[in-house]
Tab-separated table of C-alpha atoms in Angstrom:
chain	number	residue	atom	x	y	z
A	193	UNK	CA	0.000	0.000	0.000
A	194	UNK	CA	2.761	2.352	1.115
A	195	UNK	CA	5.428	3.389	-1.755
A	196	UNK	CA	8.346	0.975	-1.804
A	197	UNK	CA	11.254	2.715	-4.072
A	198	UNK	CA	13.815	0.535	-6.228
A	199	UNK	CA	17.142	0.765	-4.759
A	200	UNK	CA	20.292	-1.567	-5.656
A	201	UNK	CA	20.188	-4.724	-4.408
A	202	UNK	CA	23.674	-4.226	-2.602
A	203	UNK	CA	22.008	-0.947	-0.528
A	204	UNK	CA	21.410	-2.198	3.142
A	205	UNK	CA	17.754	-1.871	3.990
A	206	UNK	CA	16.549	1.705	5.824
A	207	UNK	CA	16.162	1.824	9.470
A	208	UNK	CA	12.437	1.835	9.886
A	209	UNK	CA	11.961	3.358	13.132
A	210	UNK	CA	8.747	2.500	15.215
A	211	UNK	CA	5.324	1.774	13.216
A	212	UNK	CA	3.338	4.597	15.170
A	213	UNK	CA	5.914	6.885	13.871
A	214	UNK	CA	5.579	5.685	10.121
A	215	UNK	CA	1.754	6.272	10.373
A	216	UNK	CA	2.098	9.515	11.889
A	217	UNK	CA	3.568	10.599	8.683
A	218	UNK	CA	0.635	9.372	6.693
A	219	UNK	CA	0.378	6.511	4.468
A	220	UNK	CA	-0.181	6.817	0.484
A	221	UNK	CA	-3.377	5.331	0.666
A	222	UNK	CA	-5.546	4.930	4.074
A	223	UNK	CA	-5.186	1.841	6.041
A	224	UNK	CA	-9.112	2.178	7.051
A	225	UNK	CA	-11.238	3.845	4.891
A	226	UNK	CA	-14.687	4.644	6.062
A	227	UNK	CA	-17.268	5.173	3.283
A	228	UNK	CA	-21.441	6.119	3.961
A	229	UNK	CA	-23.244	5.370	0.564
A	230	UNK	CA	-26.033	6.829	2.004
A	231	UNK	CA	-27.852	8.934	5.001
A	232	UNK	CA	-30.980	7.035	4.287
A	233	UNK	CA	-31.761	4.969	7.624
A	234	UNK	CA	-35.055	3.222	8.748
A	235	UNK	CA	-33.571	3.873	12.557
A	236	UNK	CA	-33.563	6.671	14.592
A	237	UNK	CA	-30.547	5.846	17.193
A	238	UNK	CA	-29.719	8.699	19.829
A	239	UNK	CA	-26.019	8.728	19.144
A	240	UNK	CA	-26.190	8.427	15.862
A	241	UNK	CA	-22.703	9.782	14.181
A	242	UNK	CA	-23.685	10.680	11.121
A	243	UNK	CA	-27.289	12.551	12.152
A	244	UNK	CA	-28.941	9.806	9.736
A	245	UNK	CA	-32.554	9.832	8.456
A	246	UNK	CA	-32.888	10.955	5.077
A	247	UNK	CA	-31.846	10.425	1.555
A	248	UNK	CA	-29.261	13.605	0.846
A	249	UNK	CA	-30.740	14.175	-3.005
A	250	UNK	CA	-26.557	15.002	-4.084
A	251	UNK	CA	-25.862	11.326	-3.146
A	252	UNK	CA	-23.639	10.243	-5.374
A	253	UNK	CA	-25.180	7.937	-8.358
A	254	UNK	CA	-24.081	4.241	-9.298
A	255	UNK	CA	-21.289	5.356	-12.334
A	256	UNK	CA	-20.051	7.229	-9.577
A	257	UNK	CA	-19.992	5.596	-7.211
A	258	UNK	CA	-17.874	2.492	-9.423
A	259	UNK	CA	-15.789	5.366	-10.344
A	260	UNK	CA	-14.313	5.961	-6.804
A	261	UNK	CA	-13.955	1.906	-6.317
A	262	UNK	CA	-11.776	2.622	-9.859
A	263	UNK	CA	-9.355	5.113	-7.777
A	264	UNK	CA	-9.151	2.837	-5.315
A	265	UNK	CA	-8.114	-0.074	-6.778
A	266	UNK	CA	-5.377	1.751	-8.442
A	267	UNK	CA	-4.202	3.238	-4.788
A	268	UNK	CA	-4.215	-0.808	-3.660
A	269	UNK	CA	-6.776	-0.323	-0.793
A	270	UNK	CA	-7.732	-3.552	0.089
A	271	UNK	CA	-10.976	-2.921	1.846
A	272	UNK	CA	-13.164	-0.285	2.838
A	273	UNK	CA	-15.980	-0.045	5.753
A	274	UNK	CA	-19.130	0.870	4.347
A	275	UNK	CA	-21.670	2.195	6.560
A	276	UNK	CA	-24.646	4.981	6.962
A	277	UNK	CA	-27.499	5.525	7.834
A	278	UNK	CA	-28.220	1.937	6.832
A	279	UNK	CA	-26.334	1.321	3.548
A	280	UNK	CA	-28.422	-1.880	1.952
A	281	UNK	CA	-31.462	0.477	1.401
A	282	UNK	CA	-29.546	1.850	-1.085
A	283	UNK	CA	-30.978	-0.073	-4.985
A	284	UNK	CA	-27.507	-0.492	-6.186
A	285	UNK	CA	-25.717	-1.701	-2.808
A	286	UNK	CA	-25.446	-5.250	-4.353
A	287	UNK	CA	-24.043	-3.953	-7.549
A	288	UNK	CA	-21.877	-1.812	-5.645
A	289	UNK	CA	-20.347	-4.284	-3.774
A	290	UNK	CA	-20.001	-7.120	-5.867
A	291	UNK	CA	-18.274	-4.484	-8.431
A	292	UNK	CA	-15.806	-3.950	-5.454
A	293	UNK	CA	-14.689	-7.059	-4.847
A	294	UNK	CA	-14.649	-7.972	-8.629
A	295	UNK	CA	-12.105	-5.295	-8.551
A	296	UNK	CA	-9.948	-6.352	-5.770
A	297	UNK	CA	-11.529	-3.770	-3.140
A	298	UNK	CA	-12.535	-6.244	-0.059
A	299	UNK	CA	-16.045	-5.095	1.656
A	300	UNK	CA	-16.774	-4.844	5.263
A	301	UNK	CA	-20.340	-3.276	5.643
A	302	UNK	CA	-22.446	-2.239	8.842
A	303	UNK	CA	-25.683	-2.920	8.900
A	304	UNK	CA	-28.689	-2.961	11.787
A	305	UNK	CA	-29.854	-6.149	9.993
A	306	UNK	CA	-33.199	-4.811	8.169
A	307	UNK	CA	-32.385	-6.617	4.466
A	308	UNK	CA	-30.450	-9.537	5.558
A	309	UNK	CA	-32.845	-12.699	5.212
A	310	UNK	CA	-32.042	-15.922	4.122
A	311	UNK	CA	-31.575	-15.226	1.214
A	312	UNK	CA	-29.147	-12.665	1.362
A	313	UNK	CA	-27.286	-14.360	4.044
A	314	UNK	CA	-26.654	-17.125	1.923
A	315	UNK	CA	-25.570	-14.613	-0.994
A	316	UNK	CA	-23.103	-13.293	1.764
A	317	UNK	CA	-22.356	-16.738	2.854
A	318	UNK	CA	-20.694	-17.874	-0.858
A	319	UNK	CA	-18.978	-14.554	-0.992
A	320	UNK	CA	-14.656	-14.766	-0.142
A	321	UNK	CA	-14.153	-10.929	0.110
A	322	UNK	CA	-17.128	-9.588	1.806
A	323	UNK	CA	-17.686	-9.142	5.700
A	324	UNK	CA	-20.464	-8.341	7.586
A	325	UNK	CA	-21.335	-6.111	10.923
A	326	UNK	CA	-24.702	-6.185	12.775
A	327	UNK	CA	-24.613	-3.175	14.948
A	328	UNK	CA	-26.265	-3.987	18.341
A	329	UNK	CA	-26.095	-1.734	21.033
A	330	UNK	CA	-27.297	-3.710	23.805
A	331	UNK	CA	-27.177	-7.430	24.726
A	332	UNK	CA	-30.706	-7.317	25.699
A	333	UNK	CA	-33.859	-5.689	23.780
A	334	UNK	CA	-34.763	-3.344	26.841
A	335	UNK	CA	-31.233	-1.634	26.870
A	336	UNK	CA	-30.417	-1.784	23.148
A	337	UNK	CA	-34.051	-0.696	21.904
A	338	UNK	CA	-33.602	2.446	24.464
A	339	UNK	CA	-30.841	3.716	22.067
A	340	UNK	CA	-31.832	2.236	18.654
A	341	UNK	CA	-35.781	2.320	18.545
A	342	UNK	CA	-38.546	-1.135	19.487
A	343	UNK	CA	-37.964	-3.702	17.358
A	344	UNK	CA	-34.060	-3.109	16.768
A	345	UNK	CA	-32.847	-5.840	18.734
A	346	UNK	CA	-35.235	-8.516	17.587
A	347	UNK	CA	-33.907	-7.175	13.671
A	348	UNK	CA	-30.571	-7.664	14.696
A	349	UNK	CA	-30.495	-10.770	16.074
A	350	UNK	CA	-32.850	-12.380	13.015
A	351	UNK	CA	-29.930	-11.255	10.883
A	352	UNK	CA	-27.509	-12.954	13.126
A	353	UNK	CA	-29.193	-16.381	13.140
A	354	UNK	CA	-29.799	-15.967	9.310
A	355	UNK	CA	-26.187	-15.535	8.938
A	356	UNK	CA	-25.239	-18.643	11.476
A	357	UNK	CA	-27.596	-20.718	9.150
A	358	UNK	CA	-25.690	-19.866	6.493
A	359	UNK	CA	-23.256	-20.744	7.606
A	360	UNK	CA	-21.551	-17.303	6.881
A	361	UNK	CA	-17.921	-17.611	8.830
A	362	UNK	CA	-17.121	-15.038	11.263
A	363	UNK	CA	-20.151	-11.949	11.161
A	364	UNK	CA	-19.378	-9.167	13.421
A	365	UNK	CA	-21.218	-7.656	16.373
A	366	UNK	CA	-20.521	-3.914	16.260
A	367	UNK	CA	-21.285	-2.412	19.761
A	368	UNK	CA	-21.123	1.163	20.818
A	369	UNK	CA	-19.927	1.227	24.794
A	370	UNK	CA	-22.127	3.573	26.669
A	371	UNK	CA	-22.931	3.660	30.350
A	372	UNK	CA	-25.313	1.299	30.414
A	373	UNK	CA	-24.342	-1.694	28.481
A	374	UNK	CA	-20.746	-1.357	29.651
A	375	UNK	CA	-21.621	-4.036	32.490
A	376	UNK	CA	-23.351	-6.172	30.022
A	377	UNK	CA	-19.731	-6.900	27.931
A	378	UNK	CA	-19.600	-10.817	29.087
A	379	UNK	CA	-23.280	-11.028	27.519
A	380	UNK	CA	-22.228	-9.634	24.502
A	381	UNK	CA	-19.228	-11.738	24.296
A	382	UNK	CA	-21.257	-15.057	24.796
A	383	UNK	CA	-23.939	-13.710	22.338
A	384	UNK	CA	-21.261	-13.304	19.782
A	385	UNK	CA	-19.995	-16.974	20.743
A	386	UNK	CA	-23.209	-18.060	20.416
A	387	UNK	CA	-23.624	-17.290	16.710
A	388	UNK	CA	-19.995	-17.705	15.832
A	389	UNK	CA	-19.291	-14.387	15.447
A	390	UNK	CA	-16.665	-12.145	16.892
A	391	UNK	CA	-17.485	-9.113	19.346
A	392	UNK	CA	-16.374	-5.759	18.099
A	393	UNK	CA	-16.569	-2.753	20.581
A	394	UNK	CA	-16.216	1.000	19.787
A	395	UNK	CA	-16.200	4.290	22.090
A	396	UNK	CA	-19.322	6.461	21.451
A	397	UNK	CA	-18.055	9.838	20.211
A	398	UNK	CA	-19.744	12.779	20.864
A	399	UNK	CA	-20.235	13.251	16.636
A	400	UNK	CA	-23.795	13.919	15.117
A	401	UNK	CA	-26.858	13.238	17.005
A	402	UNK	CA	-24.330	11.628	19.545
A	403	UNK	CA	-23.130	15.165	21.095
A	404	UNK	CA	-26.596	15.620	22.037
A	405	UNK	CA	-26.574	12.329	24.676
A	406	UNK	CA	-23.130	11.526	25.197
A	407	UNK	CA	-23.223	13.622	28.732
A	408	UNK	CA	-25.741	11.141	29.740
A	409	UNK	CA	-24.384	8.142	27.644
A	410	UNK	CA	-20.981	8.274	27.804
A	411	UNK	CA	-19.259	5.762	30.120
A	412	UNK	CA	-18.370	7.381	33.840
A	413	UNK	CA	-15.329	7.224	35.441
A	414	UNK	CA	-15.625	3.755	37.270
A	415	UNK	CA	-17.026	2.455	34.099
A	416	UNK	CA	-13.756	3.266	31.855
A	417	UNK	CA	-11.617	1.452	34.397
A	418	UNK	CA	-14.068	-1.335	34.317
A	419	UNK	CA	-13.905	-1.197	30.651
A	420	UNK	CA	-10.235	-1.558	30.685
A	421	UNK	CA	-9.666	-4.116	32.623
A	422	UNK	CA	-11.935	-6.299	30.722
A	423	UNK	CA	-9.750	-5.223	27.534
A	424	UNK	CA	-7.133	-6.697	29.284
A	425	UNK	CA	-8.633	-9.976	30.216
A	426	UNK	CA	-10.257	-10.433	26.928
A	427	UNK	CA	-9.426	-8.067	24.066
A	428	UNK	CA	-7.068	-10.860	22.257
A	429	UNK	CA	-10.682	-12.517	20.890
A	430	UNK	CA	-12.524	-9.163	20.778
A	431	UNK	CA	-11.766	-5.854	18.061
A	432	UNK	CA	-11.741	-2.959	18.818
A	433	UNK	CA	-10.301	-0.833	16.026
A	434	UNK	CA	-8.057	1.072	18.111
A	435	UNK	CA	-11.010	3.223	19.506
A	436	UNK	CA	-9.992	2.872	23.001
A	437	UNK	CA	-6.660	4.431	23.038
A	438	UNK	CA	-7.300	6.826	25.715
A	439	UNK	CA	-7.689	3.946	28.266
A	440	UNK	CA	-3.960	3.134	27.512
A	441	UNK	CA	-3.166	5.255	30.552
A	442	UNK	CA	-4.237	2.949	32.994
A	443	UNK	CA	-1.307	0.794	32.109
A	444	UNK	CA	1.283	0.050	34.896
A	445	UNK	CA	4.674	0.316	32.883
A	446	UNK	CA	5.512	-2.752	31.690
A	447	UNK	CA	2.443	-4.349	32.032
A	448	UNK	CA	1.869	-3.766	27.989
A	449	UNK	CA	-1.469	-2.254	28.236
A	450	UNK	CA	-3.766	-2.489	25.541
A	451	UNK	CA	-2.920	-3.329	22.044
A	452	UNK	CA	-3.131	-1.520	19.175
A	453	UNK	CA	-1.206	1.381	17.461
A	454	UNK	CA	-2.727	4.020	20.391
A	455	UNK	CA	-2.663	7.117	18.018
A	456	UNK	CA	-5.166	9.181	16.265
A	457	UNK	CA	-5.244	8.002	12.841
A	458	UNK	CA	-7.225	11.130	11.381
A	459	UNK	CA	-5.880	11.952	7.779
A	460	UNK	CA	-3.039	9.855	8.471
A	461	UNK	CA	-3.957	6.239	8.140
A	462	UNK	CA	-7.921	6.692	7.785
A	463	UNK	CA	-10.355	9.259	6.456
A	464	UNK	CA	-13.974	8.838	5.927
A	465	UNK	CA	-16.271	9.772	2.399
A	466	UNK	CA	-19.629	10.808	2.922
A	467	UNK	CA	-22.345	10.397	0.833
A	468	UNK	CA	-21.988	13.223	-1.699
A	469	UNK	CA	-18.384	12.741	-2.337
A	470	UNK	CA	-17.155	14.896	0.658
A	471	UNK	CA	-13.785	13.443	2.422
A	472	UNK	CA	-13.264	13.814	5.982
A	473	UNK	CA	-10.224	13.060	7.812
A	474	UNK	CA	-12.227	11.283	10.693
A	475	UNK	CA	-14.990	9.283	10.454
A	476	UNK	CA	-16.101	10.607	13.869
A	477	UNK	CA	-15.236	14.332	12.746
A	478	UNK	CA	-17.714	14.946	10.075
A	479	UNK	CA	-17.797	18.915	10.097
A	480	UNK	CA	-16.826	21.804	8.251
A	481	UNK	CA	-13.230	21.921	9.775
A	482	UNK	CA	-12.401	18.445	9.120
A	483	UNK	CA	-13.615	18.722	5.548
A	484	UNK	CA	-10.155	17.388	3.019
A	485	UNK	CA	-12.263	18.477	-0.071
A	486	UNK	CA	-14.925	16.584	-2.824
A	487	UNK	CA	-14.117	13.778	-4.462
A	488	UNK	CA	-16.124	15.230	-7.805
A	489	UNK	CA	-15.014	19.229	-7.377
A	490	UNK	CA	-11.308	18.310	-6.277
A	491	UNK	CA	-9.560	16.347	-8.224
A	492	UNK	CA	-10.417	12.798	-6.970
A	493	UNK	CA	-9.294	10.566	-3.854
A	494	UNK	CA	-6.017	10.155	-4.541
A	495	UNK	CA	-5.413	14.139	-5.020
A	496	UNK	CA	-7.412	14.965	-1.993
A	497	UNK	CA	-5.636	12.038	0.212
A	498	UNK	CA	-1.807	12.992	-0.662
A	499	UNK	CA	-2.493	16.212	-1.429
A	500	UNK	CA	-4.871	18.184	0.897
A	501	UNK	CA	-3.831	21.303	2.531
A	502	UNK	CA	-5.637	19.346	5.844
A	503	UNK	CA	-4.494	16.252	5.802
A	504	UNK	CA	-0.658	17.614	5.337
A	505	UNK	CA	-1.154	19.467	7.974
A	506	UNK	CA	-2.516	16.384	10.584
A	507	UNK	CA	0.893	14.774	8.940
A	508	UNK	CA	2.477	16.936	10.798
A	509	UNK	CA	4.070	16.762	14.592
A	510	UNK	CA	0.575	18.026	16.587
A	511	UNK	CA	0.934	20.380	19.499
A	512	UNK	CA	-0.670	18.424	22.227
A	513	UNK	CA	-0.219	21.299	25.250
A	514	UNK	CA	0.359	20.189	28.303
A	515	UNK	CA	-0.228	16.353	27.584
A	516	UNK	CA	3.113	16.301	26.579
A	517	UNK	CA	4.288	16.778	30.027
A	518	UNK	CA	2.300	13.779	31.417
A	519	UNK	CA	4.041	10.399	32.191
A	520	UNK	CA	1.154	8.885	30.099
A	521	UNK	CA	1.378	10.795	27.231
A	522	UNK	CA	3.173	7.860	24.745
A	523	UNK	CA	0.470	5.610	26.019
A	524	UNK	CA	-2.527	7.941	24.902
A	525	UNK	CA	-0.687	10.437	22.701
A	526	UNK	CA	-3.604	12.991	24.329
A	527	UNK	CA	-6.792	11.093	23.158
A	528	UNK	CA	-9.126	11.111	20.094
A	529	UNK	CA	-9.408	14.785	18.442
A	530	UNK	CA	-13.390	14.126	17.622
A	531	UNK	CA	-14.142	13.587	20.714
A	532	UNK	CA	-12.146	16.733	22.507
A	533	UNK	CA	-13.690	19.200	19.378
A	534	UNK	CA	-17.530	17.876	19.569
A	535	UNK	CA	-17.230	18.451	23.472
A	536	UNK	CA	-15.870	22.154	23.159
A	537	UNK	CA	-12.154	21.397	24.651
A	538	UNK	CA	-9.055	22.478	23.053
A	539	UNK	CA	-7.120	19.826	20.601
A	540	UNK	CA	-4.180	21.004	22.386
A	541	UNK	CA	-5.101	19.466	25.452
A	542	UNK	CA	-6.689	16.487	27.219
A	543	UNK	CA	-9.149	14.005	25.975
A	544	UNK	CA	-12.622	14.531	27.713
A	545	UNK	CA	-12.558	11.301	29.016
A	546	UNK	CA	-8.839	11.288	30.018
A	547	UNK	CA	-8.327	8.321	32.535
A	548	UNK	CA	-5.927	10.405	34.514
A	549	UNK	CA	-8.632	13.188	35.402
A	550	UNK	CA	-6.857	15.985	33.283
A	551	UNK	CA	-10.662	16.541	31.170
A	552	UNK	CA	-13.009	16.608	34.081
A	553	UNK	CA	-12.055	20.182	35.278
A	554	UNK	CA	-12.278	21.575	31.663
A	555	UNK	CA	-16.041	19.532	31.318
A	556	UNK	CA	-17.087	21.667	34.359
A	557	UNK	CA	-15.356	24.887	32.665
A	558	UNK	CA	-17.223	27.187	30.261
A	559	UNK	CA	-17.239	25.599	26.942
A	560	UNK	CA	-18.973	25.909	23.529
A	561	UNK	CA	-19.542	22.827	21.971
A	562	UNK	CA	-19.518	23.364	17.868
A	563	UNK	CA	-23.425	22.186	16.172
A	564	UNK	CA	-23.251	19.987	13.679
A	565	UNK	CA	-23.135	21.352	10.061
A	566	UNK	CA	-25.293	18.581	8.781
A	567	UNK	CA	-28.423	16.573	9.900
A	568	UNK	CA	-30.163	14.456	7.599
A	569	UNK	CA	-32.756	13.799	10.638
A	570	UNK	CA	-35.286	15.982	8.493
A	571	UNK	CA	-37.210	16.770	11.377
A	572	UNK	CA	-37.200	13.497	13.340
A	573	UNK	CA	-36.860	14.227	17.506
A	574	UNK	CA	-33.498	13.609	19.023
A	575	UNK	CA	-35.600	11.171	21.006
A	576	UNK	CA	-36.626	7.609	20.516
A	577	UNK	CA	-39.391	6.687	18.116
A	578	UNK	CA	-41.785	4.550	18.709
A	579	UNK	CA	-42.032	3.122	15.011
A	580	UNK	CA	-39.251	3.658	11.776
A	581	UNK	CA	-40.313	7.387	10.526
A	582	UNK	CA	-42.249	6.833	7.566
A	583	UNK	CA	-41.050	9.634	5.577
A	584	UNK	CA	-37.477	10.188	6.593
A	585	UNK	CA	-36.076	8.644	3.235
A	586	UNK	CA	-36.829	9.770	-0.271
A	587	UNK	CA	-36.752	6.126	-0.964
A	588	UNK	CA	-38.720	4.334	2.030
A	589	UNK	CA	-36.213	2.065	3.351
A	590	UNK	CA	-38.986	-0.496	4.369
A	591	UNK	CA	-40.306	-0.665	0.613
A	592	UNK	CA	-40.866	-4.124	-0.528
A	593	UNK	CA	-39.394	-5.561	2.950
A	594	UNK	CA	-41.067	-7.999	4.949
A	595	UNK	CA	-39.891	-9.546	7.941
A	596	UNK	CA	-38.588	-13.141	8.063
């Protein structure tokens, strides 16, 4: 993926110095690439990212869409994440990803589990390059259907046991940590076992809808240490994708902590494209300041990845203030810059969830916390709905779907 120059074969090999130092530089093409086809979502969940709900009418079409997959394959990324709102809603998500991997571009997809039925889970199940992610958010219906809407759970796990009968190998369970399924991790780590999948875990972000509830959502203090230590004990059979750096703190040194590269990969190693063709360098950070450029209006991917006035500048060595001076800093390298800008705190300071205690004082501080600068909720309550909105997709999301 990374540029490899010819030298003679009698030139000794360069020193390469410590991985987390080679990514810091940035990579020629992104490691993880993060791509929404679409804002279209038949959920309404609280800390949604993303602010999901509605069709955005610039989506970008099909021949576009192949287009970018093009780019890619010629910049050797071997897979990207595709995600929402709820991506399969989208007519051509089939095409789209069978014209991915037909082009060497691997597929990992999220999805709350609304069109996978036995029939597509046996599609997925005959497919080498494509992987799967049922986002549950509890590990029982009355705590998971509190964040994603009635009926969510039940979805998701009728997608999991369509999957299992597939015999599709290895499905994902994609599970935002908040304060109240934190205590629930064994459960989700037997309900993963259960249908042969693996447990994946992420830190809610305070990004979209989510900076509305993650004050009340967010995992408290106790929590985060309980959260660690259960990394500890079990994190060799569960992913995380690196989301839980800011825990590294709690290590003793030399105990080794938590694995993982522990650095914010932001423009450096993975970016995120949004539905009209907009790159960000987070996918937690979708707002006007993290904005790289258009894939259509700039020049495509590849000229907005290597060549972005932003994402040279996150290349570069980042003042973290007075993190430097803490004994933890290497371990942490200051926490994730989404969730310090969505909560109002400086980038050149602590993360708001800093184990050590260094973000508490500046929660309690005066603050402005930046709105989002896009919410495809079209007028849906940053509250729980009793039933899928019926109008909050051009396309309805629930057209021709019946539940198996």
């Amino acid at each position: 993926m990374t540029t490899t120059l010819d030298r003679p074969a009698s030139s000794p090999p360069p020193a390469v110095g410590r991985l987390v130092d080679q990514f810091e530089k940035g990579l020629d093409a992104p490691i993880c690439l993060t791509w929404e086809l679409t804002y279209a979502c038949n959920l309404s969940c609280v800390h949604c990212l993303s602010s999901s709900g509605k069709r955005d009418p610039r989506e970008l079409d099909t021949a576009q869409c192949k287009a970018i997959i093009d780019e890619l394959q010629r910049m050797q990324v071997f897979y990207v994440n595709i995600g929402g709102g709820e991506p399969t809603v989208r007519p051509d998500f089939w095409e789209l990803v069978d014209y991915a991997t037909s082009h060497q571009v691997g597929v990992k997809f999220s999805t709350n589990g609304l069109k996978i039925d036995k029939a597509v889970a046996q599609r997925l199940a005959a497919s080498d390059y494509v992987d799967v992610q049922i986002s549950l958010d509890g590990a029982t219906a009355e705590v998971n259907d509190a964040v994603r809407g009635p009926g969510s759970f039940d979805m998701a796990i009728k997608a999991l046991q369509n999957l299992a009968d597939a015999g599709f190998a290895d499905a994902k369970i994609s599970v935002v940590v908040t304060r109240h399924n934190v205590s629930q991790l064994d459960e989700f780590k037997a309900l993963a076992d259960n249908f042969g999948a693996t447990l994946r875990i992420t830190r809610l972000r305070p990004s979209g809808r989510g900076a509305d509830v993650w004050d009340d959502l967010h995992p408290l203090p106790g929590q985060q240490r309980e959260l660690y230590d259960w990394l500890v004990a079990n994190g060799e059979g569960v992913l995380t994708g690196d989301s839980f750096f800011h825990l590294a703190a709690f290590a003793e040194p030399g105990s080794g902590g938590l694995p993982g590269l522990n650095l914010c990969g932001a423009g450096r190693v993975v970016c995120l494209i949004d539905p009209i063709g907009d790159v960000y360098a987070c996918p937690f950070a979708i707002h006007e300041n993290f904005l790289a450029g258009n894939i259509q209006s700039d020049g495509g991917f590849q000229t907005i990845w290597q060549q972005s006035e932003l994402f040279l500048e996150l290349r570069e060595p980042q003042n973290a203030g007075a993190c430097t001076k803490c004994a933890h800093f290497d371990a942490c390298r200051g926490g994730c810059m989404a969730a310090k800008f969505f909560t109002g705190l400086p980038l050149a300071g602590p993360d708001p969830e800093c184990v050590q205690g260094f973000g508490e004082a500046l929660l309690a501080g005066e603050r402005t916390a930046p709105t989002a600068n896009k919410d495809h909720s079209r007028g849906v309550p940053l509250t729980l709905m009793t039933r899928p909105p019926s109008r909050d997709c051009d396309e309805n999301p629930l057209a021709g779907f019946a539940p198996v």
